[in-house]
mmCIF file of C-alpha atoms in Angstrom:
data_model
loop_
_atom_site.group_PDB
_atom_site.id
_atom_site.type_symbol
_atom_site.label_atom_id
_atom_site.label_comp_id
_atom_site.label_asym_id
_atom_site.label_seq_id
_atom_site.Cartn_x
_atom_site.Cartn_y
_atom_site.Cartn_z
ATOM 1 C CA UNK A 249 0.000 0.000 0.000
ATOM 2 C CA UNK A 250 1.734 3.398 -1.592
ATOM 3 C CA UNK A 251 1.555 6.339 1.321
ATOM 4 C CA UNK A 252 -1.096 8.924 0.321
ATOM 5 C CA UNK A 253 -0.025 12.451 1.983
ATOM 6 C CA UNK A 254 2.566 14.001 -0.440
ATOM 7 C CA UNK A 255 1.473 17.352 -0.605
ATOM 8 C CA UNK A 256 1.199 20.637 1.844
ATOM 9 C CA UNK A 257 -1.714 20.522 4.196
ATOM 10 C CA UNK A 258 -2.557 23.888 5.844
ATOM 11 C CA UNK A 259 -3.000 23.848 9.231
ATOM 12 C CA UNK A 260 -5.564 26.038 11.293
ATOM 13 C CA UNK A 261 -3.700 27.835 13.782
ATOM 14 C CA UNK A 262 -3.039 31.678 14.684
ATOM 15 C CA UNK A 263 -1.513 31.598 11.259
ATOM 16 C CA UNK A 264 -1.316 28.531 8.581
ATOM 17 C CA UNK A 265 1.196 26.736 8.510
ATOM 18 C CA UNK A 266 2.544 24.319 6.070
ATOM 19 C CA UNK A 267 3.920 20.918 6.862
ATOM 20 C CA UNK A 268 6.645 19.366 4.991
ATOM 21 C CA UNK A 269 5.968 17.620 1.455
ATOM 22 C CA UNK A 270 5.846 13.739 2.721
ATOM 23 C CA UNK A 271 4.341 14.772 5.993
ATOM 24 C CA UNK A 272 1.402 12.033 7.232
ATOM 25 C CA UNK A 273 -1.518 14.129 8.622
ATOM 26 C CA UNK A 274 -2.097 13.092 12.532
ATOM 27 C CA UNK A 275 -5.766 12.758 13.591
ATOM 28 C CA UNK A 276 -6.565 15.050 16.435
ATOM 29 C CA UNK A 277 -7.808 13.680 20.004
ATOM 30 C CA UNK A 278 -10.247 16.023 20.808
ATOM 31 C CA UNK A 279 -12.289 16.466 17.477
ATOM 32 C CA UNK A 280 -13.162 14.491 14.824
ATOM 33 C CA UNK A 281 -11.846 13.594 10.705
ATOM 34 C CA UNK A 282 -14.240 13.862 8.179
ATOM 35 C CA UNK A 283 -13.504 12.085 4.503
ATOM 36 C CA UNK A 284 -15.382 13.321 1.661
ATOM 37 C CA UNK A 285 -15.104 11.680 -1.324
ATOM 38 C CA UNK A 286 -16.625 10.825 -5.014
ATOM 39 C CA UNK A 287 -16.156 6.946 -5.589
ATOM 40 C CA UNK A 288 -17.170 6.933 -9.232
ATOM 41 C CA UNK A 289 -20.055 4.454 -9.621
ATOM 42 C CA UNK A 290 -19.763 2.765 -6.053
ATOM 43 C CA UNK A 291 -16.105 2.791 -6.212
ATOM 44 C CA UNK A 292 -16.361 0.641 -9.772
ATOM 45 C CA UNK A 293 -12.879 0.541 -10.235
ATOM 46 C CA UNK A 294 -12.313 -2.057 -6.530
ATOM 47 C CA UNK A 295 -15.386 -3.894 -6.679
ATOM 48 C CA UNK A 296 -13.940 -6.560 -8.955
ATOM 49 C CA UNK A 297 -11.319 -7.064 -5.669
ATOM 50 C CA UNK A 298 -13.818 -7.043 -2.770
ATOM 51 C CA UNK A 299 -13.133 -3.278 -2.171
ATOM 52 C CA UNK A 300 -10.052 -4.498 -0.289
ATOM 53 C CA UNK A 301 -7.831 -1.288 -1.772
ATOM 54 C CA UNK A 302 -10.939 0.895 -1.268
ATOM 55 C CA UNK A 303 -10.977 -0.176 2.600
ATOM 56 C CA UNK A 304 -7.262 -0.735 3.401
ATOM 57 C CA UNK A 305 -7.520 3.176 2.441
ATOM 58 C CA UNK A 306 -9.853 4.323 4.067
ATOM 59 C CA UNK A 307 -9.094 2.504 7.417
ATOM 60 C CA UNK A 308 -5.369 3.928 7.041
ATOM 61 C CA UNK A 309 -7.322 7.340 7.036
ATOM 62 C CA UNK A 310 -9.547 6.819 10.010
ATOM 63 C CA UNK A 311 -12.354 9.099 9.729
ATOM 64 C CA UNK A 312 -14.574 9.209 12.380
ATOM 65 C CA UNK A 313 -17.424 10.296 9.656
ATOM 66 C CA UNK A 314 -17.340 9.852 5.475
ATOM 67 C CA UNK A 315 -19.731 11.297 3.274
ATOM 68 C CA UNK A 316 -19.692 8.960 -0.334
ATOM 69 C CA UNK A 317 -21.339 10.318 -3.659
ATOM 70 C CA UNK A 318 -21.918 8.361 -6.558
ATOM 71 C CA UNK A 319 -22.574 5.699 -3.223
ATOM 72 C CA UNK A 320 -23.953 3.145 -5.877
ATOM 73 C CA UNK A 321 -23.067 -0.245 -7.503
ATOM 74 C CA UNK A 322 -24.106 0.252 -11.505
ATOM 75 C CA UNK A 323 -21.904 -1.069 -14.192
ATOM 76 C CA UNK A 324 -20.148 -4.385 -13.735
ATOM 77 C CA UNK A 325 -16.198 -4.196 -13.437
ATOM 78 C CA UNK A 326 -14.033 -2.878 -16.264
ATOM 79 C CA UNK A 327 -16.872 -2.337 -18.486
ATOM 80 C CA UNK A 328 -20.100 0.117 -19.060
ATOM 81 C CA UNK A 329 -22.454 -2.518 -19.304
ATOM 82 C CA UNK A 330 -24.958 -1.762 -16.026
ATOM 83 C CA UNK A 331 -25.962 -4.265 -13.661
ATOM 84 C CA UNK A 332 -29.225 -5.546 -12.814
ATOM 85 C CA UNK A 333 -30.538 -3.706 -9.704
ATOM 86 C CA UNK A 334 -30.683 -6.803 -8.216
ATOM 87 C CA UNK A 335 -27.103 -7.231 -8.628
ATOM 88 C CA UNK A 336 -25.857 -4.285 -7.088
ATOM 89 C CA UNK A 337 -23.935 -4.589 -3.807
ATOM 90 C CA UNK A 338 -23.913 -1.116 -3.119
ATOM 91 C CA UNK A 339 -26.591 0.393 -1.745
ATOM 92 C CA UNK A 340 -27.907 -2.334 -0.295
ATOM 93 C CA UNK A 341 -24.727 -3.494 1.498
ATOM 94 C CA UNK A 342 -23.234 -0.120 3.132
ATOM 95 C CA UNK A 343 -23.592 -1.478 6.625
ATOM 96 C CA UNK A 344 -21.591 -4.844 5.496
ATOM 97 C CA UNK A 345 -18.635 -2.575 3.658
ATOM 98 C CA UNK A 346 -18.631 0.473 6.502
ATOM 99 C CA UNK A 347 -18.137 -2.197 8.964
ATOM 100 C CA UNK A 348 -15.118 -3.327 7.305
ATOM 101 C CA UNK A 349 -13.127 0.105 8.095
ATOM 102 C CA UNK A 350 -14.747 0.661 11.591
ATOM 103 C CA UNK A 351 -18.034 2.228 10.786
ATOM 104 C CA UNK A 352 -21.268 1.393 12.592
ATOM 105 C CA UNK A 353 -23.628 3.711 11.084
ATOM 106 C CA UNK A 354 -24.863 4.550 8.036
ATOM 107 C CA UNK A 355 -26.859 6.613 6.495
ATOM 108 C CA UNK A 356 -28.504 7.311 2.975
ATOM 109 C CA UNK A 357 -29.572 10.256 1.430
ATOM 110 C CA UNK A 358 -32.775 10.972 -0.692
ATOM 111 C CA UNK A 359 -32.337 9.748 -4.555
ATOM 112 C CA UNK A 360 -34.628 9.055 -7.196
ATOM 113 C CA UNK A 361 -31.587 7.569 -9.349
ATOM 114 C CA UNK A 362 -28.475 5.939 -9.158
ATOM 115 C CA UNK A 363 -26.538 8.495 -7.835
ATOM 116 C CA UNK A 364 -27.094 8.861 -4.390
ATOM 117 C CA UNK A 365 -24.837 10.009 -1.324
ATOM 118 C CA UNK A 366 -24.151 7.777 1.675
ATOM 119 C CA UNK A 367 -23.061 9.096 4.900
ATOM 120 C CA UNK A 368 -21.346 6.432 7.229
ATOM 121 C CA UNK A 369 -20.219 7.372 10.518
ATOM 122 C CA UNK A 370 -18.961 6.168 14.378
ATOM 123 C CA UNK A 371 -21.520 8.141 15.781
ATOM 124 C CA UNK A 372 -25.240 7.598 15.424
ATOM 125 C CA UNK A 373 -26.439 9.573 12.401
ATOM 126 C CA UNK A 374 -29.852 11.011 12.531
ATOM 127 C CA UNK A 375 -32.370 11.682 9.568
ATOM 128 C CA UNK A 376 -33.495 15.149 9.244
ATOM 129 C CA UNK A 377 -34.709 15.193 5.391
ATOM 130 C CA UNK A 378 -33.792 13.238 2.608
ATOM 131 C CA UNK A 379 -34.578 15.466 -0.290
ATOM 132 C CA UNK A 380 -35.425 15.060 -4.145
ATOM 133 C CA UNK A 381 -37.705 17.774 -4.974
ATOM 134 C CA UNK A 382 -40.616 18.707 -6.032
ATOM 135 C CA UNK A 383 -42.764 19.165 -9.456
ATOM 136 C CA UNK A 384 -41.127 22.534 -9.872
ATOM 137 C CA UNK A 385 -37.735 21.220 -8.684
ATOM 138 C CA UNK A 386 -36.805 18.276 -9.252
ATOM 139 C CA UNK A 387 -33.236 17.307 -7.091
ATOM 140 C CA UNK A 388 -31.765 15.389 -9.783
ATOM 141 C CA UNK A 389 -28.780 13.501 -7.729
ATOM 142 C CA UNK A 390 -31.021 14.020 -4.482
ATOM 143 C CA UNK A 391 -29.479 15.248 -1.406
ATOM 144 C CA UNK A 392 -29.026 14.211 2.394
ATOM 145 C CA UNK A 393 -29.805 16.232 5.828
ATOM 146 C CA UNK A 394 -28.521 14.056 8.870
ATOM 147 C CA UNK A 395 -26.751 15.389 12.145
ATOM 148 C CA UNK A 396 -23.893 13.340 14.192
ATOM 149 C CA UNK A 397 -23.393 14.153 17.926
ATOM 150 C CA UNK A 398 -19.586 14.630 18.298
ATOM 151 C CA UNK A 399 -17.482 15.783 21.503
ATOM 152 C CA UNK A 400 -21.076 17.404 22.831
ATOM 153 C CA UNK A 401 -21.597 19.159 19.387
ATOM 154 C CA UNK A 402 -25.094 18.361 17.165
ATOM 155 C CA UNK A 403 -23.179 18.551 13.913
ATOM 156 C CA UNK A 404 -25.243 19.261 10.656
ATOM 157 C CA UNK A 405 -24.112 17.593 7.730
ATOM 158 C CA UNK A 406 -25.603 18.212 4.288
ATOM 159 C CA UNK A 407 -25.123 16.113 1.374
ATOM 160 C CA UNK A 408 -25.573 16.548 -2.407
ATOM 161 C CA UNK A 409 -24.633 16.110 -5.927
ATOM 162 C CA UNK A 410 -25.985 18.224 -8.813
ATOM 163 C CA UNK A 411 -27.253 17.448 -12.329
ATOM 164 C CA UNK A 412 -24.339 16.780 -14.516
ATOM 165 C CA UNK A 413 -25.416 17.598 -17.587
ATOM 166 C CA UNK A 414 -24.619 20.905 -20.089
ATOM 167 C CA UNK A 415 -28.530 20.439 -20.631
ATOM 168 C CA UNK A 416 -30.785 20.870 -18.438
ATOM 169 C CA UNK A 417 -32.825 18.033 -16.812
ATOM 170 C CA UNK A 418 -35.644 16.765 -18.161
ATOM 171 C CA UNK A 419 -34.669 17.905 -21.714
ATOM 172 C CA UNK A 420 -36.124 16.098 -24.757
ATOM 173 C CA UNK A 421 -33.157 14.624 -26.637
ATOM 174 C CA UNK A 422 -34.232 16.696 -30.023
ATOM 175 C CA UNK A 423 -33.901 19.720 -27.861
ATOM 176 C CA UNK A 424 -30.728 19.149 -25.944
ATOM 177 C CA UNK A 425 -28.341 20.821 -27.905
ATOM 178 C CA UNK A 426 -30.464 23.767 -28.220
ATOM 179 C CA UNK A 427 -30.478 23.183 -24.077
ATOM 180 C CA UNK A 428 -26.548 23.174 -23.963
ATOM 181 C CA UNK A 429 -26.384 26.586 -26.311
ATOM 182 C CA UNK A 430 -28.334 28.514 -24.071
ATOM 183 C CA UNK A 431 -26.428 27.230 -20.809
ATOM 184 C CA UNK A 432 -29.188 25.705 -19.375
ATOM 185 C CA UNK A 433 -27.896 22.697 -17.402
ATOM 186 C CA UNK A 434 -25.691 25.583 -15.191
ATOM 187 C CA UNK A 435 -28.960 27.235 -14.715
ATOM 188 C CA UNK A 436 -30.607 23.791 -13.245
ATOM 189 C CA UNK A 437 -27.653 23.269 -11.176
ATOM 190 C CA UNK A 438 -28.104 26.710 -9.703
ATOM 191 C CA UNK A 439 -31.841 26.135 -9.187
ATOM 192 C CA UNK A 440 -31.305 22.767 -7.544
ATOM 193 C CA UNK A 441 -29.106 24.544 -5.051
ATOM 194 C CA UNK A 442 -31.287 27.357 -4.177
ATOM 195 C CA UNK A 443 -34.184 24.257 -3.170
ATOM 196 C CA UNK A 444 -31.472 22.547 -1.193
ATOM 197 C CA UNK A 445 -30.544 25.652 0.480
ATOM 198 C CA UNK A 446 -33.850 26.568 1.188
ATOM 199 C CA UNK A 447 -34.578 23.101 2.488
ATOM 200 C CA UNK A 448 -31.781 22.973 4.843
ATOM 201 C CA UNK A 449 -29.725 25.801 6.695
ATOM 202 C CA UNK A 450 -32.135 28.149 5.106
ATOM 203 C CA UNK A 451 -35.109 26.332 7.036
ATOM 204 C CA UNK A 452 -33.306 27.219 10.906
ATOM 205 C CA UNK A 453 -33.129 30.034 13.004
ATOM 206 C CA UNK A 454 -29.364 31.473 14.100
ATOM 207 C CA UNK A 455 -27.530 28.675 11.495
ATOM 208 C CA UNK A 456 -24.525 31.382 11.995
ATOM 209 C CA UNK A 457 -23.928 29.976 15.748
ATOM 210 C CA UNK A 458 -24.705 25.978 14.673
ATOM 211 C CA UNK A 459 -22.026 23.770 13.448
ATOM 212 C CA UNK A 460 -23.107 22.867 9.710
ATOM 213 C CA UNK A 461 -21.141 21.289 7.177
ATOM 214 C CA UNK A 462 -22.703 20.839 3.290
ATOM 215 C CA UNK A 463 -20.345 19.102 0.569
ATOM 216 C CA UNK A 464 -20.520 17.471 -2.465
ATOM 217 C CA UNK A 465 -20.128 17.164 -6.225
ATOM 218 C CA UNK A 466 -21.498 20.496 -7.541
ATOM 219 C CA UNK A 467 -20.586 19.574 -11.056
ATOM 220 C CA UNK A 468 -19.881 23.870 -11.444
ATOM 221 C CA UNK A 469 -16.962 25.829 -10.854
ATOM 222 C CA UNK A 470 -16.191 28.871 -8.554
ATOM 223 C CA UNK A 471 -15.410 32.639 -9.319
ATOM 224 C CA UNK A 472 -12.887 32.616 -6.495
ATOM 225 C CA UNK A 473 -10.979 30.498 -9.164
ATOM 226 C CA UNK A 474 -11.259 32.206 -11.912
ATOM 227 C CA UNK A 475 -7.521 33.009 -11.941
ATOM 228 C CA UNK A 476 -7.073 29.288 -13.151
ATOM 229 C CA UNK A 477 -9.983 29.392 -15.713
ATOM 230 C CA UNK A 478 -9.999 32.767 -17.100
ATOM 231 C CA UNK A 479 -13.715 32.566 -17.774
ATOM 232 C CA UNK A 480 -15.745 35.701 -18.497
ATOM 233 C CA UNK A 481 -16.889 37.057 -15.755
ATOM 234 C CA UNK A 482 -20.675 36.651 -16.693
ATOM 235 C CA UNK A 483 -19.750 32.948 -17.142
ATOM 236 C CA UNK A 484 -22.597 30.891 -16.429
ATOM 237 C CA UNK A 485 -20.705 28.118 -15.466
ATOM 238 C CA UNK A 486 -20.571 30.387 -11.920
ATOM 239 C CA UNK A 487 -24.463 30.102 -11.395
ATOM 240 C CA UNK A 488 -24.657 27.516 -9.143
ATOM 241 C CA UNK A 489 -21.328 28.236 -6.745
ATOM 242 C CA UNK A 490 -23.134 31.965 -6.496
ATOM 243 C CA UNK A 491 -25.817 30.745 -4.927
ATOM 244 C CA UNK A 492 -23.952 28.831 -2.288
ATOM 245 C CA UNK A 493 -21.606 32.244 -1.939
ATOM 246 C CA UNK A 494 -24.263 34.016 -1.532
ATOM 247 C CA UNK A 495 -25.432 32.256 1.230
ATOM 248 C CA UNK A 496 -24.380 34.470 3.980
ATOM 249 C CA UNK A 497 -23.466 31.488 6.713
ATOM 250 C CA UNK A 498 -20.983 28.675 4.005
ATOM 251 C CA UNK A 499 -17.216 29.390 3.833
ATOM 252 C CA UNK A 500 -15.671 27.600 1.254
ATOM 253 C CA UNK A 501 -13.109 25.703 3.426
ATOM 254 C CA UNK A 502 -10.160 24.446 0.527
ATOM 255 C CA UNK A 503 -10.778 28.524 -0.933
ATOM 256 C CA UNK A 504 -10.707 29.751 2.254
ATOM 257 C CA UNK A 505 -7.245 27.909 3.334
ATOM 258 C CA UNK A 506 -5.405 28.052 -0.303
ATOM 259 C CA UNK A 507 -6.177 31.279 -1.333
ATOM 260 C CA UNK A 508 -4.941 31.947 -5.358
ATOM 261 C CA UNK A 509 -3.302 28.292 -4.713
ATOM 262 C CA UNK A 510 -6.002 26.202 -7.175
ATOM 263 C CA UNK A 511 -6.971 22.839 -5.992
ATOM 264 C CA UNK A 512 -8.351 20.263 -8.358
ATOM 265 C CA UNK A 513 -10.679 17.584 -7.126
ATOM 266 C CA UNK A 514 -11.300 15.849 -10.457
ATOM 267 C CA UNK A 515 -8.648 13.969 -12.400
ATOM 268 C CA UNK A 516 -8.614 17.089 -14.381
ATOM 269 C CA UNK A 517 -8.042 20.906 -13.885
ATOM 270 C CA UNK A 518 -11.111 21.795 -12.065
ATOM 271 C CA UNK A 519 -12.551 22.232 -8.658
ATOM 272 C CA UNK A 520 -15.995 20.945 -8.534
ATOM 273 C CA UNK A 521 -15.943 19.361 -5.575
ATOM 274 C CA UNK A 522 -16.560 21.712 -2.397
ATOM 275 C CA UNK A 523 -16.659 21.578 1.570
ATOM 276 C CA UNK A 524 -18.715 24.319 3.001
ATOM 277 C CA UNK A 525 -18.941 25.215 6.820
ATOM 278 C CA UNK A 526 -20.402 27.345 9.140
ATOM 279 C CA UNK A 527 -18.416 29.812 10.597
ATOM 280 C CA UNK A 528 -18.161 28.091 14.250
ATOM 281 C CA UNK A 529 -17.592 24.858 12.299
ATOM 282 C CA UNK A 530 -14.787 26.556 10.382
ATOM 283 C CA UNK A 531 -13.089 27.975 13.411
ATOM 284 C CA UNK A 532 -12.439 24.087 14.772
ATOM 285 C CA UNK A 533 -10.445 22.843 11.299
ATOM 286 C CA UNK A 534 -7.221 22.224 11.995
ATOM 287 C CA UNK A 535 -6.191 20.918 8.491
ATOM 288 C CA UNK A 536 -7.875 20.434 5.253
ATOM 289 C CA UNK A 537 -6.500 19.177 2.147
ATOM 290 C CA UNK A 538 -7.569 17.250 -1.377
ATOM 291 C CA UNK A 539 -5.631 14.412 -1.600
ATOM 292 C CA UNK A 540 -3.387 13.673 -4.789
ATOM 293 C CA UNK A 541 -1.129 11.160 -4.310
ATOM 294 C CA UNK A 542 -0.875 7.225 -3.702
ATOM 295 C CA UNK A 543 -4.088 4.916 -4.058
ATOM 296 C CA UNK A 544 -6.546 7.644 -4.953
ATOM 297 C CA UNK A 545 -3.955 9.320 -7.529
ATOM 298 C CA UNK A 546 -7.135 9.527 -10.628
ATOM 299 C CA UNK A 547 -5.638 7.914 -14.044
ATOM 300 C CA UNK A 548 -7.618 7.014 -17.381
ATOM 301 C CA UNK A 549 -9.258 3.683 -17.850
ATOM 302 C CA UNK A 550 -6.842 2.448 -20.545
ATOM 303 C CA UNK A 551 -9.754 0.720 -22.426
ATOM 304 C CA UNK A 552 -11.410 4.085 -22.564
ATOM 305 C CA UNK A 553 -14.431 2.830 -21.109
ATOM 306 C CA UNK A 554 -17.082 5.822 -20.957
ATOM 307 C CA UNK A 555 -15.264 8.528 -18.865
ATOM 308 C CA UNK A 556 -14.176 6.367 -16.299
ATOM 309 C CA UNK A 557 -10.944 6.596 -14.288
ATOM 310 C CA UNK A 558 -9.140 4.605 -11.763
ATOM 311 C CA UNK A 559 -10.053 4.788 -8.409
ATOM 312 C CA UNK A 560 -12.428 7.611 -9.368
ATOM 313 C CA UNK A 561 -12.428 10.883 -11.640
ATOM 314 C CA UNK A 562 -12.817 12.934 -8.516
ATOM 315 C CA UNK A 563 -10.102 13.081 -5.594
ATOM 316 C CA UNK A 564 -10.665 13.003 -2.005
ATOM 317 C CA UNK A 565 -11.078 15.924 0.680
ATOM 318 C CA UNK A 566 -10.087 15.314 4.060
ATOM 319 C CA UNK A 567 -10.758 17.691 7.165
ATOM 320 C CA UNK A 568 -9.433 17.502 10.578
ATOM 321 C CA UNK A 569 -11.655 19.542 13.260
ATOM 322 C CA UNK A 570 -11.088 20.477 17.091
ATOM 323 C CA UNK A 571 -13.550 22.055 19.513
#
């Protein structure tokens, strides 16, 4: 098993502070690690080896909570051909695989596809609302609203993955390139996160003095780094991170820590995947980080099946927190 910290990690202090390149991130006592990650089609790329890279990993991590998107079984290995449902270890078996790396608990978010978001925890996870819409709105990836009790904190956590597509959803396939020209899958994305929004955080009294975290695939890009993209700045490919910045409660941890220092979280060169906190949850990171090298380092099916990489087409984020 290759070591996977070979990077700078910030660290939360008076002032950051960088550790060493080849430095191995310590969990803190008094706090708790949270592991964010898209697996890519329930982590396709180990099922054909009983997930035994997938948890070796993740138990050499030891989170005390992970949030999974793309949580799923679908295609069988090495190939795009999908399974049958009844086929499909994942969902059905997250209790059976979380218990393999230490996890008790688990917890799935609202989907109407197969692209949901599992949570899995050490703590008891509680269901506040698993979300997928409405006939307006329709939550195309669904999304997740469960809390953890950690170290005498009710944590909020908040998950979700956004429509994919440069169409919007529910397009006819005759008009879907007419879709794409006029931007209209950023526009859906944005409109999907003003309904979880308003659904969640948006739904409590004082969120600014609550620990809430919200992450996810956004499938969009950020303003704050536009220095790597040089978009316009009228880019609609922005709609759906202003929401969320608009939000007056989210800080966008990775920005927050790395500022004009771009982090990618997709096998790529872009930044899709985000961590947002409340400001009293932001105060307890230590360290946060996306995670490059080693086992989760994303390469290119060689076959050139679909889009598919090896262990997934996004990279991981890791925080450490202390109250």
């Amino acid at each position: 098993m290759r070591r996977i910290i070979n990077y700078s990690v910030a660290i939360m202090t008076a002032a950051l502070t960088l550790l060493p390149l080849g430095a191995q991130a310590k969990k803190k006592t008094e706090g708790f690690r949270l592991l964010y990650w898209n697996i890519q089609n329930g982590m396709w790329s180990d099922q054909g080896n009983n997930y035994d890279n997938f948890v070796a990993w993740v138990k050499e991590q030891d989170p005390d909570v992970c949030v999974w998107a793309e949580a799923q079984s679908i295609y069988y290995t090495g190939t795009a051909t999908k399974l049958p449902v009844e086929e499909r270890y994942l969902v059905g078996h997250w209790a059976e695989l979380a218990a393999r790396y230490g996890h008790e608990y688990v917890y799935i978010g609202g989907h109407r596809d197969n692209y949901p978001q599992a949570i899995t925890s050490k703590y008891p996870i509680e269901n506040v609302a698993r979300i997928v819409g409405d006939d307006k709105t329709l939550v195309s990836h669904g999304a997740g609203w469960a809390t953890v009790n950690i170290c005498g904190k009710t944590i909020n956590i908040v998950t979700l993955h956004t429509w994919p597509q440069a169409y919007a959803f529910g397009v006819p396939v005759e008009k879907r390139e007419e879709s794409k020209a006029a931007h209209e899958g950023d526009y859906y994305r944005a409109t999907e996160m003003q309904y979880i929004l308003d659904h969640t955080i948006n739904t409590v009294k004082n969120p600014q003095k609550q620990y809430w975290m919200m992450m996810g695939d956004f499938n969009s890009k950020s303003r704050v780094d536009n220095y790597q993209y040089n978009l316009p700045e009228d880019s609609s490919q922005f709609a759906c991170q202003d929401v969320v910045r608009a939000n007056p409660y989210y800080i966008d941890v990775i920005a927050e820590l790395y500022p004009g220092d771009f982090k990618t979280s997709t096998g790529g060169k872009a930044r899709i995947d985000y961590v947002y906190l409340t400001k009293p949850m932001f105060k307890a990171v230590k360290q946060a980080y996306i995670m490059y090298d080693g086992w989760v380092a994303p390469y290119r099916d060689e076959a050139k099946i679909s889009n598919f990489w090896h262990p997934s087409d996004h990279r991981p984020i890791l925080v450490d927190f202390e109250f």
